Amino acid sequence: MFFDINLWPKVSADLLMHKSRSVLAISSIAIGLFIVGTLLGMMDLQLGSMDKAHQQSQPSHINLILKQDADFAVAEPLKNLDGVGDIDRLTQFTAQYKTPKSAQWQTGTVIFRPDYNAQTYDRMTLVSGVFPQKKSMAIERLSARYAGINNGDALEFATATGSETFVINGVLGHPFVKPPTFGGQLHFFIAPELAPLFGIPAHSFRQLLVQIKPPYSEEKARLIAGELRSKLAEAGIGVNATLLQNPEQHWGRAVFSGINLVLTVMAWASLALSSVLILNTVAALITQQTDQIGVMKALGARRWTIAKIYLTEVFILSLIALLIAVPLSWIGAFYSSRWILDLFNIELLGFVYSAKALYLMIAGGLFAPLLAALWPIWTGATLSVRQAISCYGLGADFVSHSFDRWLERLVAGFLPTLYAVALGNLFRRKANLLWTQSVLIIAGVLFIVIMSLIASVNLTLNNELARSHYALRLGFTADQSAELIQNVVNSVPQTTGLELWNRLPVELFQGDKLLRQSGSLGVQMIGLPAATALYQPLIVSGRWFDSTDNQQKRLVLNAATAELNNINVGDTIKVKLLQQPVKEWQVIGLYRGITGNGYAVEPVYAPLNAIQPISLNPSKYTFALLSADITSLDAEKSYVDALKLAFQQQHIKLDFYTTLAKLEQRQFAENQFRPITLMLLGLATLIAAVGAIGLSGTLAISVLQRTREIAVLRAIGAKSMAIFKLFMLEGLFHCLLAWLISLPLAYLCAEPLATKLGITMLGIQLDYVFSWLSVILWLGVSIILALSAGYLPARKATKVSVRSGLSY
Amino acid sequence: MVESNSFFHYTKINISFTMPDIIQLTNVHKAYKLGQLKQPVLHDISLTVCAGEFVAIVGPSGNGKSTLLNLLTGIDRPCQGEVIINGSALNHLREEQLSVWRGTNVGIVFQFFQLLPSLNLLQNILLPMDFVGKLPKPERLARAHYLLKLVGLSGQAKQLPGQVSGGQQQRAAIARALANDPALIIADEPTGNLDASNADAVFDLFLELRNQGKTLVMVTHNESLAQSASRVIALHAGRIHSDEYLLGVE
């Protein structure tokens, strides 16, 4: 151990006499540790809580979303199917409502379950009040908070016969709900007795929730889901979608696995950056105390004695930083986890911290700074007495390199003297410059990469929207005839075009094996006119449909799924549709999915007239795609509301999940990505703060090292403002230089990094665009950083008196 | 009256000047705090120096020479007494005012040259002119070149301090001290860190300044340089031990 009680007077004197330097060193380590503790703690708390909440909700392994209402009796025999553990049922439908604050009808989702007190799977928890009973309703926790609706509030709902007012008497937590802040609808709960008021039989269900007998495996669940679909089909019930869930791991894990990997790397990178600052600070300390080292050596101190002094100092600084960072990171991790978990409708109750993050902080916080300080300490400790005690006034440590001469000739020679001094000082201590620049450059590159990632996400969404020429996609809970749809659509004047699509549950095989899927919620076949004018996904290989594909067994597959299964354009795969025998279909194209980290039902596109004869009702369709001249969200909302009303008047129910308005969908996607981009931006800000502390430290050390020089400047007539400007300029030059170097680096790194981040964090292959705006923004941030980081050291420089500086 | 001095061997002549006083020190005391104790450094110093005088301050180390220079340049303040330089009572000026005052009124030459290492010699000379702003910008460059020529460094204008010899650095430092044409030049051991040949060059420069009528106050251990002064003040134990005017002897 390097701690030696005999060295304590020197150690304590160094730490106490140079308080500002000690504070700088402590804050450098503390901020790095804070980032490590917050991010690692947040990930630990968040994943742990998500899984725990998921397990507590008793997740269904299979969720079959039916095409129509099915009577409770239909579900009973399914319990006895081989491999089925138990079943539960619920119904979810859309309804129009008015809040006390708004006179306008809005669309919401209404849910009912057979018995709220005996929920088996996907349990909804009571947050406050009571479960829905008789004529009282409950509201979902996030919906209540978003809309400001409380227990006791009355809401008017459009019913099958007119409208009726219901009182909210309970708040429930739903484990699987789209947050309204992302653009989701409000969710309400009713007792089954109220369902007939909305035209739905009380003893019916629309979602079949199933747990299979243990042990769980995705393949087993898929197999049983197939059998369940067959049984339902025998009872004349079609299935719109099949959702599979891992019972142990929360469905949101997929969203976070990539993000967490990136955050972990960034957390340790931050600690590394902080350690660089320690290296810088210790190197400066050694430079400043070179004469003291010389004296101590002349008095008989050995290399190890000298090293022990400075190692003890670094250890004490690290320990203090750790004590500061630990509670702050606990707070940071707790509140950021709470924020993220809230988006997933999970409440983090009571204050908790991550023990794992704490151990990592202790290990990293004590060792990383010591490791970083080792080199400058050893360099100082091995100085000879002669080297250490020689001092020849200003510039004794300044070695004129050819670079300095070049700089003087090419740049500094033409600058006003004050600027030339600041520029010269910038390049004077090359090691300091290198470390400070590396911190600032990394912060800059990261900032530009993150902004390019955000710009690329927007571009990707815009491009995707540009490929979608429809304004609205209506999904029906039960397939509807073309004539009826046409009539209703025609009653809303803005519509300029209509296309009808169909959807069928599908199973895809390669040989005898089911295809592995990139989307975690299964696949569905979407049949659309071969010469569709309203939609074309981004084809990454092969081609999209044209009129030659009419009635042909051809399909366009998700590129990620194709890659997973090593399928190429031109290959044939086996397709099982409904109860039809398996047939061979040809893959003619691969499209890029932008659903984001696989938590979606993945479409497989096929010509409509190739699947329509197979469907249960060949004259009916699942989707209506409408084109209309709409450019604003408000106009879109009015149009959608008008259509919904028109369909409602015809007693046609729209499916909440598959009814998508284009602009609203874009907003939802943006909102969905926002927490991730905000988190990244927050991280970039923290790294920029590390950069600012680093710069401030460098400048503060610069003031300490150049006290004599400041005194000379004072002696030859420099006013306080000139000294102040000198150090502010040095800070500005630091930031401008880092900005200049960041530009080409960021330009080179941004595309591969943003693309990789897009895949890892968002699960999508982005259309890349370099954000030039971020370059300008980073320049602004750099200037602000320079001014804020330079202010205190520059002020301190103006306080240096000539006598103390020259210390005659 | 001619006398021999035991400290330096020079010819001493009392001369009365009719030029105005540029330095007036009246009953100046200076002490430094060392923990609880006050360590007196200068005792009751009263001194006047007329414009155009070349004063050498001599004496053994630790007898208050540098402290006296610090008082003359406003770098330090007296505990008692008054310091008036070129008409300004330095006791009453704040640190910021002193910086401005020094830039205009005093040129300081340091033992270790103290040129800014990252500026070339020309820029080092321009720096005080830029600080003070007395001359219009185009004239500053011309004056810097003139001063470099004066100290014999025209060819080294674009060299960094690290690229020239110690003697050349000191000559550049003298040029810098002259940049704003101050009434008073103060030099602290200007040849103390130079070898014999470089010390000679600096010595010649000071003689040239003396001949030009500049007021020079210099702390030195260099006997020849002290002998070339018009007046030698010897300090001993913080008091003026002797204050004598010399007849210039080459």
Short mmCIF file of C-alpha atoms in Angstrom, two decimals, chain A residues 15 21-37 267-282 310-326 328-329 360-373 689-690 693-694:
data_model
loop_
_atom_site.label_atom_id
_atom_site.label_comp_id
_atom_site.label_asym_id
_atom_site.label_seq_id
_atom_site.Cartn_x
_atom_site.Cartn_y
_atom_site.Cartn_z
CA LEU A 15 -4.48 19.20 -0.97
CA ARG A 21 -6.90 22.40 -8.02
CA SER A 22 -8.22 19.81 -5.55
CA VAL A 23 -11.80 20.85 -6.32
CA LEU A 24 -11.12 20.53 -10.04
CA ALA A 25 -9.63 17.08 -9.69
CA ILE A 26 -12.49 15.94 -7.47
CA SER A 27 -15.13 17.29 -9.84
CA SER A 28 -13.38 15.68 -12.83
CA ILE A 29 -13.49 12.24 -11.23
CA ALA A 30 -16.90 12.79 -9.66
CA ILE A 31 -18.59 13.67 -12.94
CA GLY A 32 -17.16 10.58 -14.64
CA LEU A 33 -18.24 8.40 -11.74
CA PHE A 34 -21.63 10.05 -11.68
CA ILE A 35 -22.16 9.13 -15.34
CA VAL A 36 -20.99 5.56 -14.72
CA GLY A 37 -23.15 5.16 -11.61
CA ALA A 267 -20.40 5.29 -19.31
CA TRP A 268 -16.96 3.74 -19.23
CA ALA A 269 -15.77 6.15 -21.92
CA SER A 270 -16.84 9.01 -19.62
CA LEU A 271 -14.81 7.55 -16.78
CA ALA A 272 -11.87 7.22 -19.14
CA LEU A 273 -12.28 10.88 -20.11
CA SER A 274 -12.38 11.89 -16.45
CA SER A 275 -9.23 9.92 -15.89
CA VAL A 276 -7.61 11.82 -18.73
CA LEU A 277 -8.45 14.97 -16.81
CA ILE A 278 -6.79 13.50 -13.74
CA LEU A 279 -3.74 12.73 -15.81
CA ASN A 280 -3.73 16.34 -16.95
CA THR A 281 -4.16 17.69 -13.42
CA VAL A 282 -1.47 15.45 -11.94
CA TYR A 310 1.27 11.93 -5.16
CA LEU A 311 -0.46 8.54 -5.32
CA THR A 312 -1.87 9.17 -1.84
CA GLU A 313 -3.08 12.58 -3.01
CA VAL A 314 -4.81 11.07 -6.05
CA PHE A 315 -6.30 8.32 -3.87
CA ILE A 316 -7.74 10.86 -1.40
CA LEU A 317 -9.14 12.98 -4.23
CA SER A 318 -10.71 9.87 -5.79
CA LEU A 319 -12.20 8.83 -2.46
CA ILE A 320 -13.80 12.25 -1.95
CA ALA A 321 -15.08 12.19 -5.55
CA LEU A 322 -16.55 8.74 -4.92
CA LEU A 323 -18.31 9.93 -1.77
CA ILE A 324 -19.82 12.81 -3.73
CA ALA A 325 -20.70 10.81 -6.85
CA VAL A 326 -22.32 7.80 -5.16
CA LEU A 328 -25.77 11.76 -6.68
CA SER A 329 -25.67 8.77 -9.02
CA LEU A 360 -18.43 -0.91 -10.26
CA MET A 361 -18.20 2.73 -9.16
CA ILE A 362 -15.96 1.83 -6.25
CA ALA A 363 -13.70 -0.27 -8.45
CA GLY A 364 -13.60 2.19 -11.35
CA GLY A 365 -13.53 5.31 -9.19
CA LEU A 366 -10.51 4.28 -7.17
CA PHE A 367 -8.46 2.49 -9.79
CA ALA A 368 -9.00 4.48 -12.98
CA PRO A 369 -7.63 7.79 -11.57
CA LEU A 370 -4.66 6.00 -9.94
CA LEU A 371 -3.91 4.27 -13.19
CA ALA A 372 -4.16 7.52 -15.14
CA ALA A 373 -1.94 9.35 -12.65
CA ALA A 689 -19.65 19.14 -19.23
CA VAL A 690 -16.66 16.84 -18.69
CA ILE A 693 -14.44 20.90 -16.60
CA GLY A 694 -11.37 19.63 -18.42
#
